[in-house]
mmCIF file of C-alpha atoms in Angstrom:
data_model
loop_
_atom_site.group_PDB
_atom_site.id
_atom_site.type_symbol
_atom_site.label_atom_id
_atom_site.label_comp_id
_atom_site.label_asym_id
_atom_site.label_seq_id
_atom_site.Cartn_x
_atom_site.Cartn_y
_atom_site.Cartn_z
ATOM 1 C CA UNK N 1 21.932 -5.983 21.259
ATOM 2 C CA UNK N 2 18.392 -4.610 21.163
ATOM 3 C CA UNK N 3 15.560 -6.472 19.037
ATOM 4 C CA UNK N 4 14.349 -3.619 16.734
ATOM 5 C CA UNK N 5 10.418 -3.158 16.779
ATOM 6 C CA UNK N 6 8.854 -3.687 13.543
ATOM 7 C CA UNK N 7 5.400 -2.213 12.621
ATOM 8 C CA UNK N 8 3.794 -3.756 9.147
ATOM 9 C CA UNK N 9 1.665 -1.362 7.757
ATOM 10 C CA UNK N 10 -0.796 -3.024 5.633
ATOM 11 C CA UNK N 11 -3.832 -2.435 3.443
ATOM 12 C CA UNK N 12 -5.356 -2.231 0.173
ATOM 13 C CA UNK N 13 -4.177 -0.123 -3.122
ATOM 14 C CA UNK N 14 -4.483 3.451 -2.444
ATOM 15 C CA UNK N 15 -5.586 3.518 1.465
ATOM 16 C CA UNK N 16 -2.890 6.192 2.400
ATOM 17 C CA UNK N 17 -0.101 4.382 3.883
ATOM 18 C CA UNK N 18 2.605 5.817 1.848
ATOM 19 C CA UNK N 19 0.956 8.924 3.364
ATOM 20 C CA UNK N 20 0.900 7.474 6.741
ATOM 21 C CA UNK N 21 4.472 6.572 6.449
ATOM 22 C CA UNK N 22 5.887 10.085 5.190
ATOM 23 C CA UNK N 23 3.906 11.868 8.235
ATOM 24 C CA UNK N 24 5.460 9.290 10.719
ATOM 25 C CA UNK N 25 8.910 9.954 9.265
ATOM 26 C CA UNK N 26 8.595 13.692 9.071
ATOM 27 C CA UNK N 27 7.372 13.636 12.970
ATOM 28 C CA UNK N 28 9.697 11.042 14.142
ATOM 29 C CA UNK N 29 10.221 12.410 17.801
ATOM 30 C CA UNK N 30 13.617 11.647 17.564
ATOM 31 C CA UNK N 31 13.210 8.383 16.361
ATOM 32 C CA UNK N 32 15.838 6.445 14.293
ATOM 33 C CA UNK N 33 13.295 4.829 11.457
ATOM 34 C CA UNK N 34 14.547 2.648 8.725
ATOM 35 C CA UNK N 35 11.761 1.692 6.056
ATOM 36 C CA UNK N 36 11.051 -0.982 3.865
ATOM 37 C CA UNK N 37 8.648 -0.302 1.191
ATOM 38 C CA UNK N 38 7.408 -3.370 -1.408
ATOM 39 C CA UNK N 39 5.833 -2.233 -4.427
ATOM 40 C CA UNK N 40 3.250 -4.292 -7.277
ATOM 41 C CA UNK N 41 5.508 -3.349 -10.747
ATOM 42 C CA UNK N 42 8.941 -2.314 -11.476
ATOM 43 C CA UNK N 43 8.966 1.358 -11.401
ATOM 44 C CA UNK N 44 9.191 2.572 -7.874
ATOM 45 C CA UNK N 45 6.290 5.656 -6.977
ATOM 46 C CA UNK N 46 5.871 5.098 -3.072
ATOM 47 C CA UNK N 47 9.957 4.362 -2.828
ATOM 48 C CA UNK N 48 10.651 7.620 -4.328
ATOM 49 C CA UNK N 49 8.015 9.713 -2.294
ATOM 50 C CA UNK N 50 9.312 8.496 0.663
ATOM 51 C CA UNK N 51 13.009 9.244 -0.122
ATOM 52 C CA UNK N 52 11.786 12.811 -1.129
ATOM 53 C CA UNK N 53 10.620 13.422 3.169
ATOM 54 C CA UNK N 54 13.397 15.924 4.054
ATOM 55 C CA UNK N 55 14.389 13.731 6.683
ATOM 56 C CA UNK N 56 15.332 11.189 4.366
ATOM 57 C CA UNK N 57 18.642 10.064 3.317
ATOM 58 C CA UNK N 58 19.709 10.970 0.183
ATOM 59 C CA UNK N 59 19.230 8.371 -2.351
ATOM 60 C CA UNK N 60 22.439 7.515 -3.341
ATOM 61 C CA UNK N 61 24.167 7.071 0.086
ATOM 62 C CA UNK N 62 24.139 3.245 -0.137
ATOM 63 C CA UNK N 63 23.638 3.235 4.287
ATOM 64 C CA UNK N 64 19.847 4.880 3.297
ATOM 65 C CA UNK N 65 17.620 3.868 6.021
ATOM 66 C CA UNK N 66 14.889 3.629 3.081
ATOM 67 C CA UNK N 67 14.981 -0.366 1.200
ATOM 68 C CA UNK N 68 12.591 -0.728 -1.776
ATOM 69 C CA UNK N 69 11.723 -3.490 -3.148
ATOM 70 C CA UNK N 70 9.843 -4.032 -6.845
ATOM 71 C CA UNK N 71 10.557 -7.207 -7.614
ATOM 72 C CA UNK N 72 7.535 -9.001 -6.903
ATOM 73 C CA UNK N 73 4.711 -9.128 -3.782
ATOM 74 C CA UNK N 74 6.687 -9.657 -0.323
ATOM 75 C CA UNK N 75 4.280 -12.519 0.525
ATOM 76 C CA UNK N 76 5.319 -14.202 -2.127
ATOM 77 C CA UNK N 77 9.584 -13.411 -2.001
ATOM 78 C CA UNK N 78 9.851 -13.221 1.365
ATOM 79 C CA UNK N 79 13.364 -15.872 1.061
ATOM 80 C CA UNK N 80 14.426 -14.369 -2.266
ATOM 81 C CA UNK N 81 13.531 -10.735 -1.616
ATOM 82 C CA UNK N 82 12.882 -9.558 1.701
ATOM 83 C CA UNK N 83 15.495 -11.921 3.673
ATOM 84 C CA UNK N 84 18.122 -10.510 2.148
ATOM 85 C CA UNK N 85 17.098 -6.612 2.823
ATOM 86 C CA UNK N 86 16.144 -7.724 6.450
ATOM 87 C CA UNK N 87 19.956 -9.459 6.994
ATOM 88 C CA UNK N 88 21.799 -5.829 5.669
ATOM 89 C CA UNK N 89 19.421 -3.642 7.804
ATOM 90 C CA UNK N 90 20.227 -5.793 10.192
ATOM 91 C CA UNK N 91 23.590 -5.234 10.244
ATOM 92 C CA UNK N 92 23.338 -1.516 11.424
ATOM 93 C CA UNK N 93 20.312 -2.497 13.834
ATOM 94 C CA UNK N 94 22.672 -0.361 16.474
ATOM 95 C CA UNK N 95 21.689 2.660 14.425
ATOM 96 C CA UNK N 96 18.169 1.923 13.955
ATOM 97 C CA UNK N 97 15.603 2.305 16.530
ATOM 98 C CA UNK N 98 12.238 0.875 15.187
ATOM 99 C CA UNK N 99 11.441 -0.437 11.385
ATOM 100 C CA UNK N 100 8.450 0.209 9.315
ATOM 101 C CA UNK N 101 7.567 -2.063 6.343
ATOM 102 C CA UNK N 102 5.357 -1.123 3.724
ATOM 103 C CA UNK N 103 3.496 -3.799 1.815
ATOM 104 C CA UNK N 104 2.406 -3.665 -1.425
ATOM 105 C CA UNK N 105 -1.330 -3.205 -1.201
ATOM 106 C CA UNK N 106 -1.722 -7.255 -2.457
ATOM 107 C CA UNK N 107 0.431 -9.029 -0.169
ATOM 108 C CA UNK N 108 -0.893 -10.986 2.466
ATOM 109 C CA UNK N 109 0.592 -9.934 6.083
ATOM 110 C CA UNK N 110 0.544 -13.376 7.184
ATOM 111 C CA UNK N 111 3.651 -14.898 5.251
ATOM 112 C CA UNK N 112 5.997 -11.612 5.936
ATOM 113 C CA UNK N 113 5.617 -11.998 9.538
ATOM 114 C CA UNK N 114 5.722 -15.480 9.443
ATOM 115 C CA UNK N 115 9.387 -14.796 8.269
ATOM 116 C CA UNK N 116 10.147 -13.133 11.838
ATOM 117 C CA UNK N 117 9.875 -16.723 13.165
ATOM 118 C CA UNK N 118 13.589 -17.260 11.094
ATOM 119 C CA UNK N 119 16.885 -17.604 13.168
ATOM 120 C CA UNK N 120 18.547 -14.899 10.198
ATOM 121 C CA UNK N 121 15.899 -12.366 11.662
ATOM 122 C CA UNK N 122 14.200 -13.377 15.089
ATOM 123 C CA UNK N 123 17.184 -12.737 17.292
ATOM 124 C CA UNK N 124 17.660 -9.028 15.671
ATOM 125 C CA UNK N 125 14.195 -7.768 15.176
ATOM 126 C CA UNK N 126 10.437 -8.127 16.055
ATOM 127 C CA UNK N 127 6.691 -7.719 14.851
ATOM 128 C CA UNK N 128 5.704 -4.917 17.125
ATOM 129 C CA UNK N 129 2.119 -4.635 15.286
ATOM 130 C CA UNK N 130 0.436 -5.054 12.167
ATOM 131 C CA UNK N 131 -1.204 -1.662 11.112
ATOM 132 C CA UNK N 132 -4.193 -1.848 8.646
ATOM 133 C CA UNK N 133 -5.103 1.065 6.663
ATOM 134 C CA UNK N 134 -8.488 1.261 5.206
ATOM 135 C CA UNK N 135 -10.003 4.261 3.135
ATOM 136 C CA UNK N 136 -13.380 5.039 3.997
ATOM 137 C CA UNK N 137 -14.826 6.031 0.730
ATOM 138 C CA UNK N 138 -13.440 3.257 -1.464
ATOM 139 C CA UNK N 139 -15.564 0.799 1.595
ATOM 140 C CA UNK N 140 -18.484 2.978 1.552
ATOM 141 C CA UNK N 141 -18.498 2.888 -2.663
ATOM 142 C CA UNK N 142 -17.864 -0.975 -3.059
ATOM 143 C CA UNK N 143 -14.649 -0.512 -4.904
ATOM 144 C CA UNK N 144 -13.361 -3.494 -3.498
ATOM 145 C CA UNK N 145 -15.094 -5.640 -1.002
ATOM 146 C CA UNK N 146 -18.315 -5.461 -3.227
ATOM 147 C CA UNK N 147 -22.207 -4.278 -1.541
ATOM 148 C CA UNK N 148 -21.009 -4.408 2.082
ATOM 149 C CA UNK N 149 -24.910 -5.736 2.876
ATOM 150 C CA UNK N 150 -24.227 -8.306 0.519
ATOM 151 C CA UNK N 151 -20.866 -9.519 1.775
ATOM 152 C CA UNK N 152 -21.428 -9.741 4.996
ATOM 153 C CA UNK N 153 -24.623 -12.569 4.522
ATOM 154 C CA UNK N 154 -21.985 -14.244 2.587
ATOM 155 C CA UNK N 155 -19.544 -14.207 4.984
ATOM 156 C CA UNK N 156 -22.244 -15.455 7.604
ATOM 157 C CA UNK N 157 -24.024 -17.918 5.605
ATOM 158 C CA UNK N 158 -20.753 -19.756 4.626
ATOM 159 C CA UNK N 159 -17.546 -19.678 6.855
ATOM 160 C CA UNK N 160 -14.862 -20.686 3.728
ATOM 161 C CA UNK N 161 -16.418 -18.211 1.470
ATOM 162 C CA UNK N 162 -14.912 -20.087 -1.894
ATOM 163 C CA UNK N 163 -17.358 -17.480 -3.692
ATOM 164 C CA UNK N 164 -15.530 -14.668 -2.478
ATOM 165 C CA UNK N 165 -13.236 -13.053 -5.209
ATOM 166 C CA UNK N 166 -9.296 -12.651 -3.941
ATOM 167 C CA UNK N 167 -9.213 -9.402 -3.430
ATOM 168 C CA UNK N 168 -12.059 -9.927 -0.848
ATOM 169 C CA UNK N 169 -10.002 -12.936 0.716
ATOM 170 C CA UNK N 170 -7.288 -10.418 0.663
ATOM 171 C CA UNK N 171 -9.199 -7.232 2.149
ATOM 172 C CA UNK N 172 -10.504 -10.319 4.986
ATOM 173 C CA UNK N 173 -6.694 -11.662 6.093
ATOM 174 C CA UNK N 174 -5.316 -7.515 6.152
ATOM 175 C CA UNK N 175 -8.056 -7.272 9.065
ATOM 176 C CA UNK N 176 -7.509 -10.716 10.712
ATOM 177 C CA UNK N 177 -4.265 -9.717 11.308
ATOM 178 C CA UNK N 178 -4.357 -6.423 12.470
ATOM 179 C CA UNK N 179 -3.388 -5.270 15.950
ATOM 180 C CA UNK N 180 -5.310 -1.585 14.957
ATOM 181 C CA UNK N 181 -6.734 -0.498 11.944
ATOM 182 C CA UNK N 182 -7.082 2.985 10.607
ATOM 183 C CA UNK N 183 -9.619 4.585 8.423
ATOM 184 C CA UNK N 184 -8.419 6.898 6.338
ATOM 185 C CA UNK N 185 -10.542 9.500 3.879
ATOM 186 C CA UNK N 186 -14.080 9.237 6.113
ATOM 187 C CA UNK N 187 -14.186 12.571 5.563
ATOM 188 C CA UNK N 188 -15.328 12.207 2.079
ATOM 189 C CA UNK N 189 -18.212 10.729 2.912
ATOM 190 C CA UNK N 190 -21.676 11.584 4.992
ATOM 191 C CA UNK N 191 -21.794 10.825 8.819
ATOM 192 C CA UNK N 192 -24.563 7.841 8.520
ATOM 193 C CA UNK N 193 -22.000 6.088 5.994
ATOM 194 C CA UNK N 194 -18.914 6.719 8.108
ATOM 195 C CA UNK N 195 -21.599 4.731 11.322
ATOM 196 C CA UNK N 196 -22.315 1.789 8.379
ATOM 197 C CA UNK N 197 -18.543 1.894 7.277
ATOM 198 C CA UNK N 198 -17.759 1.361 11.307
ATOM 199 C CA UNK N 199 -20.050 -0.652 12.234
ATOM 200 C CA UNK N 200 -18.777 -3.348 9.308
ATOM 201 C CA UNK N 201 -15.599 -3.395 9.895
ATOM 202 C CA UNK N 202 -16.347 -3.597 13.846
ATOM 203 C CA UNK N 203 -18.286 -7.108 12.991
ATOM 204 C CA UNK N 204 -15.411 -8.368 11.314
ATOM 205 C CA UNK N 205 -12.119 -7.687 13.464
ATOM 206 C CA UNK N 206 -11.124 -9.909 16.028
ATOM 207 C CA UNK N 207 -12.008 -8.821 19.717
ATOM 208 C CA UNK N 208 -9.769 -5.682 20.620
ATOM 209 C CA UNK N 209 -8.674 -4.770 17.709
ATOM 210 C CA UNK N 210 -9.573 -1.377 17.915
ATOM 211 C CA UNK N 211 -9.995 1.449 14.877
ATOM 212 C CA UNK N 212 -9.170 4.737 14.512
ATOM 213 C CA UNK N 213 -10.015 7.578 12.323
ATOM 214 C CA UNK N 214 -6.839 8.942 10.622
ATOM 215 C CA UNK N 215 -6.667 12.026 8.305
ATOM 216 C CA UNK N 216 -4.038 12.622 5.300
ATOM 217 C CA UNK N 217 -1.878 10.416 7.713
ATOM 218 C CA UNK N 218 -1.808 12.018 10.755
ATOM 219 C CA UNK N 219 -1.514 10.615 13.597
ATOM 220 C CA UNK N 220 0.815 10.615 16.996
ATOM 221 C CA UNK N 221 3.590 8.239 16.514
ATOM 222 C CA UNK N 222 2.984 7.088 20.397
ATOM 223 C CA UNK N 223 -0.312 5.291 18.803
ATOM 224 C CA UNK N 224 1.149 2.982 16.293
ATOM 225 C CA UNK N 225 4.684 2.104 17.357
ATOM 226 C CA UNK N 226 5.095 0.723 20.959
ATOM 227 C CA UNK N 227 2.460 -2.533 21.043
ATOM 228 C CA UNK N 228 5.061 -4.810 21.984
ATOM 229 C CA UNK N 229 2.920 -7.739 20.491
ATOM 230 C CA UNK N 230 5.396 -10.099 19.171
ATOM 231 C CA UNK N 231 3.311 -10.605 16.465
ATOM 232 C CA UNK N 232 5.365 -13.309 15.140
ATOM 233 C CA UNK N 233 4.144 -15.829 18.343
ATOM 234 C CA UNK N 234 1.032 -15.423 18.256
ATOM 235 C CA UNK N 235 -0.126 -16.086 14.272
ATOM 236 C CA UNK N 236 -1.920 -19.007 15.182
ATOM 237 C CA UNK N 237 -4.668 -16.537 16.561
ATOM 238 C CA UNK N 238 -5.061 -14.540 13.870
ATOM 239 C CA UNK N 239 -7.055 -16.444 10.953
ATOM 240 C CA UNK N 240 -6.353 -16.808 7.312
ATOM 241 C CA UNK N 241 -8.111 -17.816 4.118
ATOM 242 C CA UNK N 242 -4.761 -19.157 3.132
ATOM 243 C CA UNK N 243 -3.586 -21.494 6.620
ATOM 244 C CA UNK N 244 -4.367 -24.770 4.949
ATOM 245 C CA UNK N 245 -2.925 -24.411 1.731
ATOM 246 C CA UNK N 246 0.536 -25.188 0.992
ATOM 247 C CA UNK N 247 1.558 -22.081 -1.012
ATOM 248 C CA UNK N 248 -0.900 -19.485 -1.782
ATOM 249 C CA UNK N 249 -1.622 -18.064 -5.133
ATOM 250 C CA UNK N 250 -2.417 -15.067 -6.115
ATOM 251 C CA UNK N 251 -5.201 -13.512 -8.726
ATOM 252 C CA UNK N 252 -2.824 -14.369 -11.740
ATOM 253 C CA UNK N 253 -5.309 -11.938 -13.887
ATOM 254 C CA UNK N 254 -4.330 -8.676 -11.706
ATOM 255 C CA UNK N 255 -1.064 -6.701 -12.903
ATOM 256 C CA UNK N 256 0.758 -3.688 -12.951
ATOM 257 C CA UNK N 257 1.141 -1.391 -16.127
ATOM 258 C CA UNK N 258 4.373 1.238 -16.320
ATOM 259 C CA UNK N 259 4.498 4.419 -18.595
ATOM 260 C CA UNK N 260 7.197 6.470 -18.720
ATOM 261 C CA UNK N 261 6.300 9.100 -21.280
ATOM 262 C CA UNK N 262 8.236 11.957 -22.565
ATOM 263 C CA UNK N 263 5.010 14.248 -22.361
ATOM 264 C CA UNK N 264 3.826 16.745 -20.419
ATOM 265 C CA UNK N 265 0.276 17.453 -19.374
ATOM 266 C CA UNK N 266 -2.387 19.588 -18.169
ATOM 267 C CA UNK N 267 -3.706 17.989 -14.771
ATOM 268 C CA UNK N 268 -7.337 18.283 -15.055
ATOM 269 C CA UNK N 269 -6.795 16.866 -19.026
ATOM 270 C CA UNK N 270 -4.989 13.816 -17.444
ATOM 271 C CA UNK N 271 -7.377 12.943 -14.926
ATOM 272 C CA UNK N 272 -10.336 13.069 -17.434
ATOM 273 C CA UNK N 273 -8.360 10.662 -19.895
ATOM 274 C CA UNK N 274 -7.848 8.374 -16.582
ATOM 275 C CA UNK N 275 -11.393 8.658 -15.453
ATOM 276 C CA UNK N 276 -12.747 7.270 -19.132
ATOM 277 C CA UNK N 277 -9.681 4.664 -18.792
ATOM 278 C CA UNK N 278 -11.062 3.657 -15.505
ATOM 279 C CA UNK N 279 -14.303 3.409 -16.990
ATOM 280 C CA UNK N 280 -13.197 1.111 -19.989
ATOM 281 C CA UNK N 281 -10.931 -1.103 -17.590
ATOM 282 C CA UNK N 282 -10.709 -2.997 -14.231
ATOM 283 C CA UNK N 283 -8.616 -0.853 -12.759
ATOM 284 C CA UNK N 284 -7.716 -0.365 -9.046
ATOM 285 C CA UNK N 285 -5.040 1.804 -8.047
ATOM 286 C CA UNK N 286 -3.066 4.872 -10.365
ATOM 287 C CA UNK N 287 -0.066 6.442 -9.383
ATOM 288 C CA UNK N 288 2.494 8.784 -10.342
ATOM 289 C CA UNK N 289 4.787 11.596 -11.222
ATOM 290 C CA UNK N 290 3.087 14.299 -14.022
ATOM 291 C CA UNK N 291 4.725 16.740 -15.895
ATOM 292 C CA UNK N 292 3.021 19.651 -16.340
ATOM 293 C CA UNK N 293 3.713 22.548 -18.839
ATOM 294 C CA UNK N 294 5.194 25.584 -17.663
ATOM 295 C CA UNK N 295 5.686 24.613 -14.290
ATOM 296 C CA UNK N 296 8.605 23.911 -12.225
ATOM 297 C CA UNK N 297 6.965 21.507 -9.911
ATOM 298 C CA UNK N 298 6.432 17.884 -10.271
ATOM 299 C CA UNK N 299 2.702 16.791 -9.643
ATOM 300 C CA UNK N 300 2.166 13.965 -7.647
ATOM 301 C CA UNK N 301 -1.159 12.276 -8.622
ATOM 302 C CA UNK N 302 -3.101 9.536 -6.862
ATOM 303 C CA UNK N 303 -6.394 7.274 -7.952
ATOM 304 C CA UNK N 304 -8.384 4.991 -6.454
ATOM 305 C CA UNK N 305 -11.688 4.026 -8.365
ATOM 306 C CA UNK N 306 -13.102 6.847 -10.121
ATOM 307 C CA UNK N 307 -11.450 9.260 -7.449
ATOM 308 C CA UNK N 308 -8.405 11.333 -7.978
ATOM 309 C CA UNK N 309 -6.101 13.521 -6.037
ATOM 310 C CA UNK N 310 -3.004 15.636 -6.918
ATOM 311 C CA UNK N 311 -0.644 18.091 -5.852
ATOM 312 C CA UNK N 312 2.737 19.660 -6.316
ATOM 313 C CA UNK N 313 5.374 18.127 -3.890
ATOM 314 C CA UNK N 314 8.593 19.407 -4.898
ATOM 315 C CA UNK N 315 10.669 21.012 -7.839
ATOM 316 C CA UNK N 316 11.712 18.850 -10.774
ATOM 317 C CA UNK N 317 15.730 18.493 -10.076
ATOM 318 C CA UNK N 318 18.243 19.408 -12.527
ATOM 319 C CA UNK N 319 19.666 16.202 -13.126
ATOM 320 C CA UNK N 320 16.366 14.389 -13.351
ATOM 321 C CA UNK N 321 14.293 13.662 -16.870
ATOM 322 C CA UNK N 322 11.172 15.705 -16.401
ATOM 323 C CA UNK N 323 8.732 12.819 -17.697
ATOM 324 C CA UNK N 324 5.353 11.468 -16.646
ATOM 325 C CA UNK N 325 6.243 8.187 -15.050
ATOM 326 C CA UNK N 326 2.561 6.036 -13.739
ATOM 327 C CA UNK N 327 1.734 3.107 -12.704
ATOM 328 C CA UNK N 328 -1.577 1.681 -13.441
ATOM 329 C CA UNK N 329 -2.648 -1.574 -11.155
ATOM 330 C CA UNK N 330 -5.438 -3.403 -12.759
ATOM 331 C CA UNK N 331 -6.851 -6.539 -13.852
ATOM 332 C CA UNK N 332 -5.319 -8.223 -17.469
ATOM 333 C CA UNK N 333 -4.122 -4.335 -18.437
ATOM 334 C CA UNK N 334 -3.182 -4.298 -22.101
ATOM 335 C CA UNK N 335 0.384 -1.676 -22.223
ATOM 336 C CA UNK N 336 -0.252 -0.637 -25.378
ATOM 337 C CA UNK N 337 -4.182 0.356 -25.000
ATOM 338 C CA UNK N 338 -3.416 1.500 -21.676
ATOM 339 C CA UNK N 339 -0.731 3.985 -23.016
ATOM 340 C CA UNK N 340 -2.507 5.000 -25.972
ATOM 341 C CA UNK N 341 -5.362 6.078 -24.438
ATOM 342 C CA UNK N 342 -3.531 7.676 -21.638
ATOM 343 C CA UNK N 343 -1.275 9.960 -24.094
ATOM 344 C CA UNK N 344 -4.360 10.286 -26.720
ATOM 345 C CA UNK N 345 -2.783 8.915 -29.186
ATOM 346 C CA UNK N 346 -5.930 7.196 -31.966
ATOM 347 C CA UNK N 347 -5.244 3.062 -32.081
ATOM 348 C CA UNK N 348 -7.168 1.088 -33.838
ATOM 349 C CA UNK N 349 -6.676 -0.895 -30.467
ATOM 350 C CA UNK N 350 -8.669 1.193 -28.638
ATOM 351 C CA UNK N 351 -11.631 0.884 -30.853
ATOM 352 C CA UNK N 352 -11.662 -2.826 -29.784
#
């Protein structure tokens, strides 16, 4: 029986490759695509996007070629969490013709397809390529690699970089292990940033990795899935800030915040309680499901930095609560602060 391909899609919080995924799925050219999708926090926002593609499965049908996980980062439950999804997918691999996996935005790439070197999955399924998504405008705006200038004499002037923070060890092993990496959102920014956005990210991927502009996720399927790389056997080229250590930890200060609230709100009222939340807070990534008065539609909304999106992606179903469910990914996030300043309540917390 036939190996199925697997493509890791990779990246930071917020690059677009939920997006990337649900354009891919939607477009499949006949394509038989199961998907794994790992998420930072319990409630599932990306899972349930994904299983709302009308080619989908319906969510109930327990053979649904979508698996989410929300237990914890794959890197770091790849025997407790991901083995286990891997061994039942791979029980209908006759019915599956290629595999995408979603990681969580803080997992490194390196330990999940280190996990493709196990007997339970080798001799049913492969890394066809590791895809790295970056956006554009969160590079260009130092939301997470810090002044690009800056980093980059760092990274020159000392190879181990121990005064890097993790999340720009993190942003460094998503691109050493890329086989392509696409930039996403360079159309919010001017044409000399998108050369200086380019031109960094050219300096720091390994020779042939090549990088491709990629708009509200698409992009032909041919281009992604079909690399044949076997990522698996070949790791020991592809460098890591973690390869000496024994285990890897990660930033034990970053962590996800939930709020499932029985409200409804006015879009352009939410994002302006967000943006002064984002102000107040280290916070990285927002996502969610909105309510909004008198309307029938369910408002997806998206944040990265300072920068929000939203739009209406399908009707609220009968069966279903209509209630704001987010997810707020941040550094030491305080639940109660975080929720009373998202639903306006007055806390003396908040005063703190």
């Amino acid at each position: 029986m036939h190996k199925i391909p697997v493509t890791v899609i990779t990246g930071f919080l917020g690059a677009g490759k939920t997006t990337l995924i649900r354009h891919l799925l939607q477009n499949n050219e006949g394509r038989r695509i199961a998907v794994l999708v790992n998420e930072f926090g319990e409630v599932g926002i990306d899972g349930e996007l994904l299983r709302d593609c009308q080619v989908c499965d319906d969510e109930e049908d327990p053979n649904s070629n979508i698996v989410e996980l929300t237990n914890g980062c794959l890197c770091c439950t790849v025997q407790e969490e991901f083995l286990p999804a891997m061994q039942e997918l791979l029980k209908r691999r006759d019915r599956i013709d290629c595999m995408l996996i979603e990681t969580s935005g803080l997992a490194l790439p390196k330990p999940l397809v280190q996990a493709f070197r196990w007997p339970e999955i080798r001799t049913g399924a492969t890394v066809d390529s590791v895809i790295t998504v970056v956006d554009c405008e969160a590079l260009a705006t130092n939301q997470f690699v810090g002044d690009l200038e800056a980093f980059e004499i760092q990274r020159q002037a000392d190879d181990s970089l121990e005064h890097e923070t993790p999340i720009e060890e993190l942003f460094e092993d998503q691109l050493a292990c890329a086989d392509l990496v696409l930039l996403t959102k360079s159309d919010r920014v001017d044409d000399q940033t998108q050369v200086k956005v380019q031109q960094w990210l050219k300096q720091n991927l390994s020779g042939g990795v090549k990088l491709i502009q990629c708009q509200d996720g698409k992009i032909d399927c041919d281009l992604l899935l079909g690399f044949n790389a076997a990522v698996e056997d070949n790791l020991d080229s592809r460098r890591s800030h973690h390869d000496n250590e024994a285990e890897h930890e990660h930033d034990d200060g970053i962590n996800a915040v939930q709020l499932l609230l029985d409200q409804t709100f006015e879009p352009s009222v939410l994002v302006k309680r967000l943006q002064t939340l984002v102000q107040q807070q280290e916070i990285y990534r927002i996502k969610g499901f909105v309510a909004v008065p008198k309307k029938a539609m369910r408002l997806v909304l998206q944040g990265v930095g300072n920068r929000f999106d939203y739009f209406y992606d399908r009707a609220w179903q009968p069966h279903e609560p209509r209630q704001t469910k987010l997810v707020l990914i941040g550094r030491e996030l305080d639940q109660v602060l975080v929720e009373s300043l998202v639903s306006g309540e007055e806390l003396s917390v908040a005063g703190k």
